[in-house]
CSV table of N, CA and C in Angstrom, one decimal:
chain,number,residue,atom,x,y,z
A,124,UNK,N,0.8,-1.2,0.0
A,124,UNK,CA,0.0,0.0,0.0
A,124,UNK,C,0.9,1.3,0.0
A,125,UNK,N,1.9,1.3,0.9
A,125,UNK,CA,2.8,2.4,0.9
A,125,UNK,C,3.5,2.6,-0.4
A,126,UNK,N,4.0,1.5,-1.0
A,126,UNK,CA,4.7,1.6,-2.3
A,126,UNK,C,3.8,2.2,-3.3
A,127,UNK,N,2.5,1.8,-3.4
A,127,UNK,CA,1.6,2.4,-4.3
A,127,UNK,C,1.4,3.9,-4.1
A,128,UNK,N,1.3,4.3,-2.9
A,128,UNK,CA,1.2,5.8,-2.6
A,128,UNK,C,2.4,6.5,-3.0
A,129,UNK,N,3.6,6.0,-2.7
A,129,UNK,CA,4.8,6.7,-3.1
A,129,UNK,C,5.0,6.7,-4.6
A,130,UNK,N,4.7,5.7,-5.3
A,130,UNK,CA,4.8,5.7,-6.7
A,130,UNK,C,3.8,6.6,-7.4
A,131,UNK,N,2.6,6.7,-6.8
A,131,UNK,CA,1.6,7.6,-7.3
A,131,UNK,C,2.1,9.1,-7.1
A,132,UNK,N,2.6,9.4,-5.9
A,132,UNK,CA,3.1,10.7,-5.6
A,132,UNK,C,4.3,11.1,-6.6
A,133,UNK,N,5.2,10.1,-6.8
A,133,UNK,CA,6.3,10.3,-7.7
A,133,UNK,C,5.8,10.6,-9.1
A,134,UNK,N,4.8,9.9,-9.6
A,134,UNK,CA,4.2,10.1,-10.9
A,134,UNK,C,3.6,11.4,-11.0
A,135,UNK,N,2.9,11.9,-10.0
A,135,UNK,CA,2.3,13.2,-10.0
A,135,UNK,C,3.3,14.3,-10.1
A,136,UNK,N,4.4,14.2,-9.3
A,136,UNK,CA,5.5,15.2,-9.4
A,136,UNK,C,6.1,15.2,-10.7
A,137,UNK,N,6.5,14.1,-11.3
A,137,UNK,CA,7.1,14.0,-12.6
A,137,UNK,C,6.1,14.6,-13.7
A,138,UNK,N,4.9,14.3,-13.6
A,138,UNK,CA,3.9,14.8,-14.5
A,138,UNK,C,3.8,16.3,-14.4
A,139,UNK,N,3.8,16.8,-13.2
A,139,UNK,CA,3.7,18.3,-13.0
A,139,UNK,C,4.9,19.0,-13.6
A,140,UNK,N,6.1,18.4,-13.3
A,140,UNK,CA,7.3,19.0,-13.9
A,140,UNK,C,7.3,19.0,-15.4
A,141,UNK,N,6.8,17.9,-16.0
A,141,UNK,CA,6.7,17.8,-17.4
A,141,UNK,C,5.8,18.8,-18.0
A,142,UNK,N,4.7,19.1,-17.4
A,142,UNK,CA,3.7,20.1,-17.8
A,142,UNK,C,4.4,21.5,-17.8
A,143,UNK,N,5.1,21.8,-16.7
A,143,UNK,CA,5.8,23.1,-16.5
A,143,UNK,C,6.8,23.3,-17.6
A,144,UNK,N,7.6,22.2,-17.8
A,144,UNK,CA,8.7,22.3,-18.9
A,144,UNK,C,8.0,22.5,-20.2
A,145,UNK,N,6.9,21.8,-20.5
A,145,UNK,CA,6.3,21.9,-21.8
A,145,UNK,C,5.7,23.3,-22.0
A,146,UNK,N,5.1,23.9,-20.9
A,146,UNK,CA,4.6,25.3,-21.0
A,146,UNK,C,5.7,26.2,-21.3
A,147,UNK,N,6.8,26.1,-20.7
A,147,UNK,CA,8.0,27.0,-21.0
A,147,UNK,C,8.5,26.8,-22.4
A,148,UNK,N,8.3,25.6,-23.0
A,148,UNK,CA,8.7,25.4,-24.4
A,148,UNK,C,7.8,26.1,-25.4
A,149,UNK,N,6.5,26.1,-25.1
A,149,UNK,CA,5.6,26.6,-26.2
A,149,UNK,C,5.0,27.9,-25.8
A,150,UNK,N,5.2,28.5,-24.6
A,150,UNK,CA,4.6,29.7,-24.2
A,150,UNK,C,5.6,30.7,-23.7
A,151,UNK,N,5.2,32.0,-23.8
A,151,UNK,CA,6.1,33.1,-23.3
A,151,UNK,C,5.4,33.7,-22.1
A,152,UNK,N,4.6,32.9,-21.4
A,152,UNK,CA,3.8,33.5,-20.2
A,152,UNK,C,4.7,33.8,-19.0
A,153,UNK,N,5.8,33.1,-18.8
A,153,UNK,CA,6.6,33.4,-17.7
A,153,UNK,C,7.6,34.5,-17.9
A,154,UNK,N,7.8,35.4,-17.0
A,154,UNK,CA,8.8,36.5,-17.2
A,154,UNK,C,10.2,36.1,-17.0
A,155,UNK,N,10.4,34.9,-16.4
A,155,UNK,CA,11.8,34.4,-16.1
A,155,UNK,C,11.8,32.9,-16.3
A,156,UNK,N,13.0,32.3,-16.3
A,156,UNK,CA,13.1,30.9,-16.5
A,156,UNK,C,14.1,30.3,-15.4
A,157,UNK,N,13.8,29.2,-14.9
A,157,UNK,CA,14.7,28.5,-14.0
A,157,UNK,C,15.2,27.3,-14.8
A,158,UNK,N,16.5,27.3,-15.0
A,158,UNK,CA,17.2,26.2,-15.7
A,158,UNK,C,17.8,25.3,-14.7
A,159,UNK,N,17.4,24.1,-14.7
A,159,UNK,CA,17.9,23.1,-13.7
A,159,UNK,C,19.1,22.3,-14.3
A,160,UNK,N,20.1,22.1,-13.5
A,160,UNK,CA,21.2,21.3,-13.8
A,160,UNK,C,21.9,21.8,-15.1
A,161,UNK,N,22.3,23.1,-15.2
A,161,UNK,CA,22.9,23.6,-16.4
A,161,UNK,C,24.3,23.0,-16.6
A,162,UNK,N,24.6,22.8,-17.9
A,162,UNK,CA,25.9,22.3,-18.2
A,162,UNK,C,26.9,23.5,-17.9
A,163,UNK,N,28.2,23.1,-17.6
A,163,UNK,CA,29.1,24.2,-17.2
A,163,UNK,C,29.3,25.2,-18.4
A,164,UNK,N,29.1,24.8,-19.6
A,164,UNK,CA,29.3,25.7,-20.7
A,164,UNK,C,28.0,26.4,-21.1
A,165,UNK,N,26.9,26.1,-20.5
A,165,UNK,CA,25.6,26.6,-20.9
A,165,UNK,C,25.6,28.2,-20.8
A,166,UNK,N,26.1,28.8,-19.8
A,166,UNK,CA,26.1,30.2,-19.7
A,166,UNK,C,26.9,30.9,-20.8
A,167,UNK,N,27.8,30.3,-21.4
A,167,UNK,CA,28.6,30.8,-22.6
A,167,UNK,C,27.7,30.8,-23.8
A,168,UNK,N,26.7,30.0,-23.9
A,168,UNK,CA,25.9,29.8,-25.1
A,168,UNK,C,24.5,30.5,-25.0
A,169,UNK,N,24.4,31.4,-24.0
A,169,UNK,CA,23.1,32.1,-23.8
A,169,UNK,C,22.8,33.0,-25.0
A,170,UNK,N,21.5,33.0,-25.4
A,170,UNK,CA,21.1,33.9,-26.5
A,170,UNK,C,21.3,35.4,-26.1
A,171,UNK,N,21.5,36.2,-27.1
A,171,UNK,CA,21.6,37.7,-26.9
A,171,UNK,C,20.4,38.2,-26.2
A,172,UNK,N,20.5,39.1,-25.2
A,172,UNK,CA,19.4,39.7,-24.5
A,172,UNK,C,18.9,38.9,-23.3
A,173,UNK,N,19.6,37.9,-22.9
A,173,UNK,CA,19.3,37.1,-21.7
A,173,UNK,C,20.1,37.6,-20.5
A,174,UNK,N,19.5,37.8,-19.4
A,174,UNK,CA,20.2,38.3,-18.2
A,174,UNK,C,20.1,37.2,-17.1
A,175,UNK,N,21.2,37.1,-16.3
A,175,UNK,CA,21.2,36.1,-15.2
A,175,UNK,C,20.7,36.9,-13.9
A,176,UNK,N,19.7,36.3,-13.3
A,176,UNK,CA,19.1,36.8,-12.1
A,176,UNK,C,19.8,36.2,-10.9
A,177,UNK,N,20.0,34.9,-10.9
A,177,UNK,CA,20.7,34.2,-9.8
A,177,UNK,C,21.2,32.9,-10.3
A,178,UNK,N,22.2,32.4,-9.6
A,178,UNK,CA,22.9,31.2,-9.9
A,178,UNK,C,23.3,30.4,-8.7
A,179,UNK,N,23.2,29.1,-8.7
A,179,UNK,CA,23.7,28.3,-7.6
A,179,UNK,C,24.2,27.0,-8.2
A,180,UNK,N,24.6,26.0,-7.4
A,180,UNK,CA,25.2,24.8,-7.9
A,180,UNK,C,24.3,23.9,-8.8
A,181,UNK,N,22.9,24.1,-8.6
A,181,UNK,CA,22.0,23.2,-9.4
A,181,UNK,C,21.1,23.9,-10.3
A,182,UNK,N,21.1,25.3,-10.3
A,182,UNK,CA,20.2,26.0,-11.2
A,182,UNK,C,20.7,27.4,-11.5
A,183,UNK,N,20.1,27.9,-12.5
A,183,UNK,CA,20.4,29.3,-12.9
A,183,UNK,C,19.0,29.9,-13.2
A,184,UNK,N,18.7,31.1,-12.7
A,184,UNK,CA,17.5,31.8,-13.1
A,184,UNK,C,17.8,33.0,-14.1
A,185,UNK,N,17.1,32.9,-15.2
A,185,UNK,CA,17.4,33.9,-16.3
A,185,UNK,C,16.1,34.7,-16.6
A,186,UNK,N,16.3,35.9,-17.2
A,186,UNK,CA,15.2,36.7,-17.6
A,186,UNK,C,15.5,37.3,-19.0
A,187,UNK,N,14.4,37.4,-19.8
A,187,UNK,CA,14.5,38.0,-21.1
A,187,UNK,C,13.2,38.4,-21.6
A,188,UNK,N,13.1,39.4,-22.4
A,188,UNK,CA,11.9,39.8,-23.1
A,188,UNK,C,11.7,39.2,-24.5
A,189,UNK,N,12.6,38.4,-24.9
A,189,UNK,CA,12.6,37.9,-26.2
A,189,UNK,C,11.5,36.9,-26.4
A,190,UNK,N,11.0,36.8,-27.7
A,190,UNK,CA,9.9,35.9,-28.0
A,190,UNK,C,10.6,34.5,-28.1
A,191,UNK,N,9.9,33.5,-27.7
A,191,UNK,CA,10.4,32.1,-27.7
A,191,UNK,C,11.6,31.9,-26.8
A,192,UNK,N,11.5,32.5,-25.6
A,192,UNK,CA,12.6,32.5,-24.6
A,192,UNK,C,12.9,31.1,-24.2
A,193,UNK,N,11.9,30.3,-23.8
A,193,UNK,CA,12.1,28.9,-23.4
A,193,UNK,C,12.7,28.0,-24.4
A,194,UNK,N,12.2,28.1,-25.6
A,194,UNK,CA,12.7,27.3,-26.7
A,194,UNK,C,14.2,27.7,-27.0
A,195,UNK,N,14.5,29.0,-26.9
A,195,UNK,CA,15.9,29.4,-27.1
A,195,UNK,C,16.8,28.8,-26.1
A,196,UNK,N,16.3,28.7,-24.9
A,196,UNK,CA,17.2,28.1,-23.8
A,196,UNK,C,17.4,26.6,-24.1
A,197,UNK,N,16.4,25.9,-24.5
A,197,UNK,CA,16.5,24.5,-24.9
A,197,UNK,C,17.5,24.4,-26.0
A,198,UNK,N,17.5,25.3,-27.0
A,198,UNK,CA,18.4,25.3,-28.1
A,198,UNK,C,19.8,25.6,-27.7
A,199,UNK,N,20.0,26.4,-26.6
A,199,UNK,CA,21.3,26.7,-26.1
A,199,UNK,C,21.9,25.6,-25.2
A,200,UNK,N,21.1,24.5,-25.0
A,200,UNK,CA,21.6,23.3,-24.3
A,200,UNK,C,21.0,23.1,-22.9
A,201,UNK,N,20.0,23.8,-22.6
A,201,UNK,CA,19.3,23.5,-21.3
A,201,UNK,C,18.6,22.2,-21.3
A,202,UNK,N,18.7,21.5,-20.2
A,202,UNK,CA,18.0,20.1,-20.1
A,202,UNK,C,16.6,20.3,-19.6
A,203,UNK,N,16.4,21.1,-18.5
A,203,UNK,CA,15.1,21.3,-17.9
A,203,UNK,C,14.9,22.8,-17.7
A,204,UNK,N,13.9,23.4,-18.3
A,204,UNK,CA,13.6,24.8,-18.2
A,204,UNK,C,12.2,24.9,-17.6
A,205,UNK,N,12.1,25.5,-16.4
A,205,UNK,CA,10.8,25.7,-15.7
A,205,UNK,C,10.5,27.2,-15.6
A,206,UNK,N,9.2,27.5,-15.7
A,206,UNK,CA,8.8,28.9,-15.5
A,206,UNK,C,9.1,29.5,-14.2
A,207,UNK,N,9.5,30.8,-14.1
A,207,UNK,CA,9.8,31.4,-12.9
A,207,UNK,C,9.2,32.8,-12.9
A,208,UNK,N,8.9,33.4,-11.8
A,208,UNK,CA,8.4,34.7,-11.7
A,208,UNK,C,6.9,34.9,-11.9
A,209,UNK,N,6.2,33.8,-12.0
A,209,UNK,CA,4.7,33.9,-12.2
A,209,UNK,C,4.0,34.2,-10.9
A,210,UNK,N,3.0,35.0,-10.9
A,210,UNK,CA,2.2,35.3,-9.7
A,210,UNK,C,1.3,34.2,-9.2
A,211,UNK,N,1.0,33.3,-10.1
A,211,UNK,CA,0.1,32.2,-9.7
A,211,UNK,C,-1.3,32.7,-9.5
A,212,UNK,N,-1.9,32.4,-8.4
A,212,UNK,CA,-3.3,32.8,-8.1
A,212,UNK,C,-3.4,34.1,-7.4
A,213,UNK,N,-2.3,34.8,-7.2
A,213,UNK,CA,-2.4,36.1,-6.5
A,213,UNK,C,-3.0,37.2,-7.4
A,214,UNK,N,-4.0,37.9,-7.0
A,214,UNK,CA,-4.6,38.9,-7.8
A,214,UNK,C,-3.7,40.1,-8.0
A,215,UNK,N,-3.8,40.6,-9.2
A,215,UNK,CA,-3.0,41.9,-9.5
A,215,UNK,C,-3.8,43.0,-8.9
A,216,UNK,N,-3.1,43.9,-8.3
A,216,UNK,CA,-3.7,45.2,-7.8
A,216,UNK,C,-3.2,46.4,-8.5
A,217,UNK,N,-4.0,47.4,-8.6
A,217,UNK,CA,-3.5,48.6,-9.4
A,217,UNK,C,-3.2,49.7,-8.5
């Protein structure tokens, strides 16, 4: 029973990450991108107009206003690109 619950939870997390990565590939909805496990040479191959917001041992957060930002990061060699900087369900105030 416990194994089934753990496997179901693992499948849900993997599915959720796949949806987020797919959204980043086909949409420009996110203002920034979180690149997980970047190659050591990845930052040298960034497209023009991409800025680094933060960087650590396992990820780098990037921002750009270019169209097709997520797809450009995949072309530059990113393995996993997740959306960053989205407000989620928080309402916008004026």
